[in-house]
Short mmCIF file of C-alpha atoms in Angstrom, two decimals:
data_model
loop_
_atom_site.label_atom_id
_atom_site.label_comp_id
_atom_site.label_asym_id
_atom_site.label_seq_id
_atom_site.Cartn_x
_atom_site.Cartn_y
_atom_site.Cartn_z
CA MET A 1 66.13 13.35 -11.37
CA THR A 2 63.24 11.58 -13.02
CA THR A 3 60.58 9.94 -10.90
CA THR A 4 58.38 7.20 -12.17
CA THR A 5 54.91 6.71 -10.89
CA ALA A 6 53.66 3.17 -10.65
CA ALA A 7 50.58 2.65 -12.75
CA ALA A 8 47.49 1.64 -10.86
CA PRO A 9 46.85 -2.05 -11.30
CA ARG A 10 44.26 -2.75 -13.91
CA ARG A 11 41.31 -4.75 -12.90
CA SER A 12 40.98 -7.64 -15.27
CA THR A 13 37.89 -7.98 -17.39
CA GLY A 14 37.17 -11.31 -15.73
CA ALA A 15 37.33 -9.81 -12.24
CA GLY A 16 35.02 -6.98 -13.31
CA ALA A 17 32.55 -9.44 -14.79
CA ARG A 18 32.63 -11.53 -11.62
CA GLY A 19 31.98 -8.43 -9.52
CA TRP A 20 29.04 -7.47 -11.72
CA LEU A 21 27.63 -10.97 -11.49
CA ALA A 22 28.02 -10.92 -7.72
CA ARG A 23 26.15 -7.63 -7.49
CA ALA A 24 23.40 -8.79 -9.83
CA GLY A 25 23.06 -12.10 -8.00
CA GLY A 26 23.53 -15.44 -9.73
CA GLN A 27 20.11 -16.59 -8.55
CA ASN A 28 18.40 -13.56 -10.08
CA LEU A 29 20.25 -13.96 -13.38
CA ALA A 30 19.21 -17.61 -13.51
CA LEU A 31 15.60 -16.56 -12.93
CA VAL A 32 15.82 -13.95 -15.69
CA GLY A 33 17.20 -16.62 -18.03
CA ALA A 34 14.45 -19.09 -17.11
CA LEU A 35 11.77 -16.41 -17.55
CA ALA A 36 13.16 -15.45 -20.96
CA LEU A 37 13.17 -19.13 -21.97
CA ILE A 38 9.53 -19.58 -20.92
CA LEU A 39 8.46 -16.42 -22.75
CA ALA A 40 10.31 -17.49 -25.89
CA LEU A 41 8.91 -21.03 -25.78
CA PHE A 42 5.25 -20.14 -25.31
CA GLY A 43 5.60 -17.07 -27.54
CA SER A 44 6.73 -19.31 -30.39
CA LEU A 45 3.81 -21.68 -29.79
CA ASN A 46 1.21 -18.91 -29.61
CA PRO A 47 1.89 -15.39 -30.96
CA ASN A 48 -0.84 -13.93 -28.72
CA TYR A 49 1.07 -15.08 -25.63
CA LEU A 50 3.47 -12.11 -25.85
CA SER A 51 0.78 -9.56 -26.63
CA TRP A 52 0.48 -6.63 -24.24
CA ALA A 53 -3.06 -7.72 -23.35
CA ASN A 54 -1.82 -11.14 -22.21
CA VAL A 55 1.14 -9.62 -20.35
CA GLN A 56 -1.39 -7.55 -18.39
CA VAL A 57 -3.41 -10.69 -17.70
CA ILE A 58 -0.29 -12.43 -16.33
CA ALA A 59 0.66 -9.40 -14.22
CA GLU A 60 -2.81 -9.11 -12.73
CA ALA A 61 -3.05 -12.86 -12.11
CA VAL A 62 0.13 -12.93 -10.00
CA THR A 63 -0.70 -9.86 -7.90
CA ILE A 64 -2.28 -11.69 -4.97
CA THR A 65 0.39 -14.39 -4.95
CA GLY A 66 3.03 -11.67 -5.29
CA LEU A 67 1.81 -9.80 -2.21
CA LEU A 68 1.88 -12.97 -0.13
CA ALA A 69 5.29 -13.96 -1.53
CA VAL A 70 6.74 -10.53 -0.64
CA VAL A 71 5.69 -10.82 2.99
CA GLN A 72 6.59 -14.52 3.09
CA THR A 73 10.09 -13.43 2.09
CA VAL A 74 10.32 -11.24 5.20
CA VAL A 75 9.10 -14.07 7.43
CA ILE A 76 11.58 -16.56 5.94
CA ILE A 77 14.49 -14.10 6.18
CA CYS A 78 13.64 -13.80 9.89
CA GLY A 79 14.12 -17.59 10.14
CA ALA A 80 10.44 -18.53 10.35
CA LEU A 81 7.58 -19.56 8.05
CA ASP A 82 3.92 -18.60 7.65
CA ILE A 83 1.83 -21.41 6.18
CA SER A 84 -1.42 -19.67 7.09
CA VAL A 85 -1.24 -16.69 4.69
CA GLY A 86 -3.75 -18.19 2.23
CA SER A 87 -6.33 -18.78 4.96
CA GLN A 88 -5.70 -15.29 6.33
CA ALA A 89 -6.41 -13.87 2.87
CA GLY A 90 -9.67 -15.84 2.72
CA LEU A 91 -10.73 -14.62 6.16
CA ALA A 92 -9.92 -11.01 5.20
CA SER A 93 -11.85 -11.40 1.95
CA VAL A 94 -14.98 -12.53 3.78
CA THR A 95 -14.54 -9.80 6.42
CA SER A 96 -14.21 -7.01 3.86
CA ALA A 97 -17.38 -8.09 2.01
CA MET A 98 -19.48 -8.73 5.10
CA VAL A 99 -18.56 -5.44 6.79
CA PHE A 100 -19.08 -3.65 3.48
CA THR A 101 -22.63 -5.05 3.30
CA ALA A 102 -23.41 -4.52 6.99
CA THR A 103 -22.36 -0.84 6.92
CA GLY A 104 -24.47 0.11 3.92
CA SER A 105 -21.81 -0.37 1.23
CA ASN A 106 -18.97 1.41 3.03
CA ALA A 107 -15.84 0.17 1.25
CA VAL A 108 -13.42 2.02 3.55
CA LEU A 109 -14.86 0.39 6.67
CA GLY A 110 -14.89 -3.01 4.97
CA MET A 111 -11.25 -2.74 3.96
CA GLY A 112 -10.23 -1.29 7.32
CA ALA A 113 -11.92 -4.16 9.16
CA ALA A 114 -10.16 -6.71 6.94
CA ILE A 115 -6.73 -5.18 7.57
CA GLY A 116 -7.51 -4.97 11.29
CA ILE A 117 -8.45 -8.66 11.37
CA GLY A 118 -5.26 -9.48 9.43
CA GLY A 119 -3.13 -7.60 11.93
CA LEU A 120 -4.80 -9.33 14.90
CA VAL A 121 -4.40 -12.77 13.33
CA GLY A 122 -0.73 -12.03 12.64
CA LEU A 123 -0.20 -10.87 16.23
CA PHE A 124 -1.89 -14.05 17.45
CA ASN A 125 0.42 -16.19 15.31
CA GLY A 126 3.46 -14.39 16.68
CA ALA A 127 2.24 -14.64 20.28
CA VAL A 128 1.60 -18.39 19.97
CA ILE A 129 5.10 -18.90 18.56
CA VAL A 130 6.89 -16.64 21.04
CA TYR A 131 4.99 -17.14 24.29
CA GLY A 132 3.57 -20.59 23.62
CA ARG A 133 7.02 -21.74 22.43
CA VAL A 134 5.43 -23.48 19.46
CA ASN A 135 7.45 -24.18 16.32
CA ALA A 136 6.53 -21.59 13.64
CA THR A 137 5.70 -24.26 11.07
CA ILE A 138 3.35 -26.09 13.44
CA ALA A 139 1.72 -22.91 14.71
CA THR A 140 0.95 -21.54 11.27
CA LEU A 141 -0.07 -24.97 9.98
CA ALA A 142 -2.68 -24.96 12.75
CA GLY A 143 -3.59 -21.43 11.67
CA LEU A 144 -4.05 -22.63 8.10
CA ALA A 145 -6.86 -24.90 9.24
CA ALA A 146 -8.27 -22.64 11.97
CA TYR A 147 -8.57 -19.42 9.94
CA LYS A 148 -10.09 -21.28 7.03
CA GLY A 149 -12.61 -22.78 9.45
CA VAL A 150 -13.45 -19.37 10.92
CA ALA A 151 -13.96 -17.91 7.42
CA GLN A 152 -16.29 -20.78 6.55
CA LEU A 153 -18.20 -20.47 9.83
CA VAL A 154 -18.90 -16.74 9.60
CA SER A 155 -19.82 -17.01 5.91
CA ASP A 156 -21.68 -20.33 6.18
CA GLY A 157 -19.23 -21.60 3.56
CA ARG A 158 -20.63 -19.35 0.84
CA ALA A 159 -19.46 -16.26 -1.03
CA GLN A 160 -20.62 -13.12 0.77
CA GLY A 161 -21.96 -9.82 -0.54
CA TYR A 162 -21.49 -8.10 -3.86
CA VAL A 163 -18.96 -5.27 -3.99
CA LEU A 164 -18.72 -4.32 -7.66
CA ASN A 165 -21.43 -1.71 -7.27
CA ASP A 166 -18.90 0.35 -5.32
CA PRO A 167 -16.45 2.65 -7.17
CA ILE A 168 -13.50 1.87 -4.88
CA PHE A 169 -13.73 -1.90 -5.38
CA VAL A 170 -14.36 -1.37 -9.11
CA PHE A 171 -11.24 0.82 -9.33
CA LEU A 172 -9.19 -1.89 -7.59
CA SER A 173 -10.47 -4.66 -9.84
CA ARG A 174 -10.74 -2.91 -13.22
CA GLY A 175 -8.87 0.37 -12.99
CA SER A 176 -5.51 1.04 -14.61
CA VAL A 177 -2.80 3.69 -14.32
CA ALA A 178 -0.24 4.28 -17.08
CA GLY A 179 -1.38 1.10 -18.84
CA LEU A 180 -0.97 -1.18 -15.83
CA PRO A 181 -3.81 -2.52 -13.66
CA VAL A 182 -4.20 -0.82 -10.28
CA MET A 183 -3.67 -4.19 -8.57
CA VAL A 184 -0.22 -4.45 -10.14
CA TRP A 185 0.69 -0.94 -8.99
CA LEU A 186 -0.35 -1.93 -5.48
CA LEU A 187 2.00 -4.93 -5.58
CA ILE A 188 4.82 -2.71 -6.86
CA LEU A 189 4.30 -0.15 -4.07
CA VAL A 190 4.20 -2.82 -1.34
CA ALA A 191 7.30 -4.52 -2.80
CA ILE A 192 9.24 -1.24 -2.91
CA ALA A 193 8.25 -0.37 0.67
CA VAL A 194 9.31 -3.80 1.98
CA HIS A 195 12.55 -3.70 -0.05
CA VAL A 196 13.47 -0.31 1.44
CA LEU A 197 12.58 -1.59 4.92
CA LEU A 198 14.83 -4.64 4.55
CA LYS A 199 17.79 -3.05 2.79
CA TYR A 200 18.04 0.48 4.13
CA THR A 201 16.80 0.49 7.73
CA ASP A 202 18.07 -0.87 11.02
CA ILE A 203 14.85 -2.87 11.28
CA GLY A 204 15.69 -4.74 8.09
CA ARG A 205 19.29 -5.34 9.14
CA ASN A 206 18.07 -6.74 12.44
CA VAL A 207 15.62 -9.05 10.63
CA TYR A 208 18.52 -10.45 8.57
CA ALA A 209 20.63 -10.78 11.73
CA ILE A 210 17.91 -12.73 13.55
CA GLY A 211 17.50 -15.16 10.65
CA GLY A 212 21.23 -15.53 10.16
CA ASN A 213 22.14 -16.24 13.79
CA ASP A 214 19.51 -15.66 16.44
CA THR A 215 21.95 -16.27 19.31
CA ALA A 216 24.36 -13.62 18.06
CA ALA A 217 21.43 -11.26 17.41
CA ARG A 218 20.19 -11.71 20.99
CA LEU A 219 23.66 -11.10 22.41
CA ALA A 220 23.83 -7.93 20.29
CA GLY A 221 20.78 -6.63 22.13
CA ILE A 222 18.08 -7.31 19.52
CA ASN A 223 14.70 -8.14 21.02
CA LEU A 224 13.89 -11.33 19.11
CA ASN A 225 10.38 -11.69 20.50
CA LYS A 226 9.35 -8.17 19.52
CA TYR A 227 10.68 -8.57 16.00
CA LEU A 228 9.10 -11.97 15.44
CA ILE A 229 5.67 -10.76 16.58
CA ALA A 230 5.99 -7.63 14.43
CA VAL A 231 6.96 -9.68 11.36
CA TYR A 232 3.89 -11.90 11.77
CA ALA A 233 1.67 -8.85 12.27
CA LEU A 234 3.05 -7.44 9.00
CA SER A 235 2.38 -10.81 7.35
CA GLY A 236 -1.23 -10.73 8.52
CA MET A 237 -1.86 -7.19 7.29
CA VAL A 238 -0.36 -7.80 3.84
CA ALA A 239 -2.33 -11.07 3.60
CA ALA A 240 -5.43 -8.99 4.38
CA VAL A 241 -4.60 -6.62 1.51
CA ALA A 242 -4.35 -9.70 -0.72
CA GLY A 243 -7.78 -10.78 0.58
CA ILE A 244 -9.26 -7.39 -0.28
CA LEU A 245 -7.92 -7.70 -3.82
CA LEU A 246 -9.43 -11.19 -3.99
CA THR A 247 -12.79 -9.68 -3.05
CA ALA A 248 -12.39 -6.97 -5.70
CA ARG A 249 -11.43 -9.50 -8.41
CA THR A 250 -14.28 -11.92 -7.72
CA GLY A 251 -16.87 -9.33 -6.70
CA SER A 252 -17.62 -10.98 -3.35
CA GLY A 253 -16.02 -12.30 -0.17
CA GLN A 254 -14.50 -15.73 -0.75
CA PRO A 255 -13.91 -17.94 2.32
CA VAL A 256 -11.85 -20.52 0.42
CA SER A 257 -12.14 -20.21 -3.36
CA GLY A 258 -9.25 -18.20 -4.74
CA SER A 259 -7.16 -18.36 -1.57
CA GLU A 260 -6.58 -22.09 -1.22
CA GLY A 261 -3.02 -23.06 -2.15
CA LEU A 262 -1.67 -19.51 -1.97
CA GLU A 263 0.59 -20.44 0.95
CA LEU A 264 2.43 -23.02 -1.17
CA GLN A 265 2.74 -20.57 -4.05
CA SER A 266 4.18 -17.88 -1.78
CA ILE A 267 6.74 -20.25 -0.25
CA THR A 268 7.69 -21.58 -3.70
CA ALA A 269 8.22 -18.05 -5.03
CA ALA A 270 10.33 -17.02 -2.02
CA ALA A 271 12.49 -20.16 -2.24
CA LEU A 272 12.92 -19.82 -6.01
CA GLY A 273 13.81 -16.17 -5.48
CA GLY A 274 16.80 -17.08 -3.33
CA CYS A 275 15.45 -17.12 0.23
CA ALA A 276 17.34 -19.56 2.42
CA LEU A 277 14.65 -21.51 4.25
CA LYS A 278 16.83 -21.47 7.37
CA GLY A 279 16.71 -17.69 7.34
CA GLY A 280 19.11 -14.77 6.99
CA LYS A 281 19.19 -14.62 3.20
CA GLY A 282 16.87 -13.43 0.45
CA GLY A 283 15.47 -10.36 -1.22
CA ILE A 284 12.35 -8.88 -2.73
CA GLY A 285 13.80 -8.59 -6.25
CA GLY A 286 14.41 -12.32 -6.54
CA THR A 287 10.97 -13.09 -5.14
CA LEU A 288 9.25 -10.87 -7.72
CA LEU A 289 11.22 -12.51 -10.52
CA ALA A 290 10.14 -15.93 -9.23
CA VAL A 291 6.51 -14.79 -9.02
CA SER A 292 6.74 -13.57 -12.63
CA LEU A 293 8.24 -16.88 -13.73
CA LEU A 294 5.49 -18.89 -12.03
CA GLY A 295 2.82 -16.64 -13.53
CA ALA A 296 4.29 -16.86 -17.03
CA LEU A 297 4.51 -20.65 -16.76
CA SER A 298 0.95 -21.01 -15.45
CA ASN A 299 -0.46 -18.72 -18.14
CA GLY A 300 1.51 -20.49 -20.87
CA LEU A 301 0.19 -23.89 -19.83
CA THR A 302 -3.35 -22.50 -19.76
CA VAL A 303 -3.00 -20.85 -23.19
CA GLN A 304 -1.77 -24.16 -24.61
CA GLY A 305 -4.77 -25.96 -23.13
CA ILE A 306 -2.65 -28.14 -20.86
CA ASN A 307 -4.47 -29.68 -17.89
CA ALA A 308 -4.40 -27.25 -14.95
CA PHE A 309 -3.35 -30.08 -12.62
CA TRP A 310 0.06 -30.04 -14.30
CA GLN A 311 0.56 -26.55 -12.89
CA ASN A 312 0.52 -28.03 -9.39
CA VAL A 313 3.03 -30.67 -10.48
CA ALA A 314 5.31 -28.00 -11.95
CA GLN A 315 5.01 -25.86 -8.82
CA GLY A 316 5.98 -28.74 -6.53
CA ALA A 317 8.89 -29.68 -8.78
CA LEU A 318 10.17 -26.10 -8.81
CA LEU A 319 10.03 -25.92 -4.99
CA VAL A 320 12.05 -29.13 -4.66
CA ALA A 321 14.53 -27.89 -7.27
CA ALA A 322 14.97 -24.58 -5.44
CA VAL A 323 15.70 -26.33 -2.13
CA VAL A 324 18.11 -28.79 -3.75
CA ILE A 325 20.02 -25.93 -5.38
CA GLN A 326 20.24 -24.15 -2.01
CA GLN A 327 21.53 -27.29 -0.30
CA ARG A 328 24.20 -27.81 -2.94
CA ARG A 329 25.21 -24.15 -2.98
CA ASN A 330 25.59 -24.11 0.82
CA ARG A 331 27.37 -27.50 0.73
CA GLU A 332 25.05 -28.86 3.39
CA ARG A 333 25.27 -32.53 4.22
CA ALA A 334 22.52 -34.66 2.76
CA VAL A 335 20.26 -36.34 5.31
CA GLY A 336 21.43 -39.85 6.09
CA LEU A 337 24.58 -39.59 4.01
CA PRO A 338 28.17 -39.10 5.23
CA ALA A 339 29.61 -35.59 4.97
#
């Protein structure tokens, strides 16, 4: 008696391609395509644009924004927003330089004080939101003004100290490892750490759960208050690291210059990278791609001698486009229009 074995069903090429696209993420592929288009466009207009030296310039220029965008991604996934990250970076920058000067050029103490201030500011933001029952957008919008004001008060509105006579700050600002600036390596390390936290730990899964459905997360036993405060503390500390890099790049503590507008850039990058502004969705990979795209666009406009004000126009347009795409993808009803 002959037995026949049924052949395993073949997966069609189309199904396999769709699975690969799903794993890669349509948003990320679109960002890769847009980035390639920008590189090709400006590369054809100026051959030096694609030189390794200019690529390093772009990478270094987006480091501070990238750090803030990475932590903004975590905040948004948790269903909140931090509009004060730019002011926090400015406050940390001033703190690092002033403590450095006051302690006889002790870079470690200066950086430690900046990160400590960042953590305290983040905890304060979280406490105001949780225990004061203030909307996250309003609370951090108030923080945007308040922390900028504090930085200007303690520094008298002027750049503070000079840190480029210290080897640690010099290494941060001018050092390189394996052909990449140290600042870029720092962004990569922070991004990897946050990615692992979000994707491979219970903490990260709980952050996604809170942003996706806070009621269900609370019923599942997740302490929403603890997580929200912790997320804002993380935001403050990473913003402080960005402030330290700002000090290293400029050679002094900057209360406003260099940090103003970073909050909008971080939110734009997170939204472009696929973060749902209502929370529960997003990832570090998409955010880094969006940061790279914004940096490549900004550098290309600068290389071509286009008015820098157009960069702000482009940034605002990209943010609106990212939100519109999210609304359409989620089939959400337009405000004021029938479903």
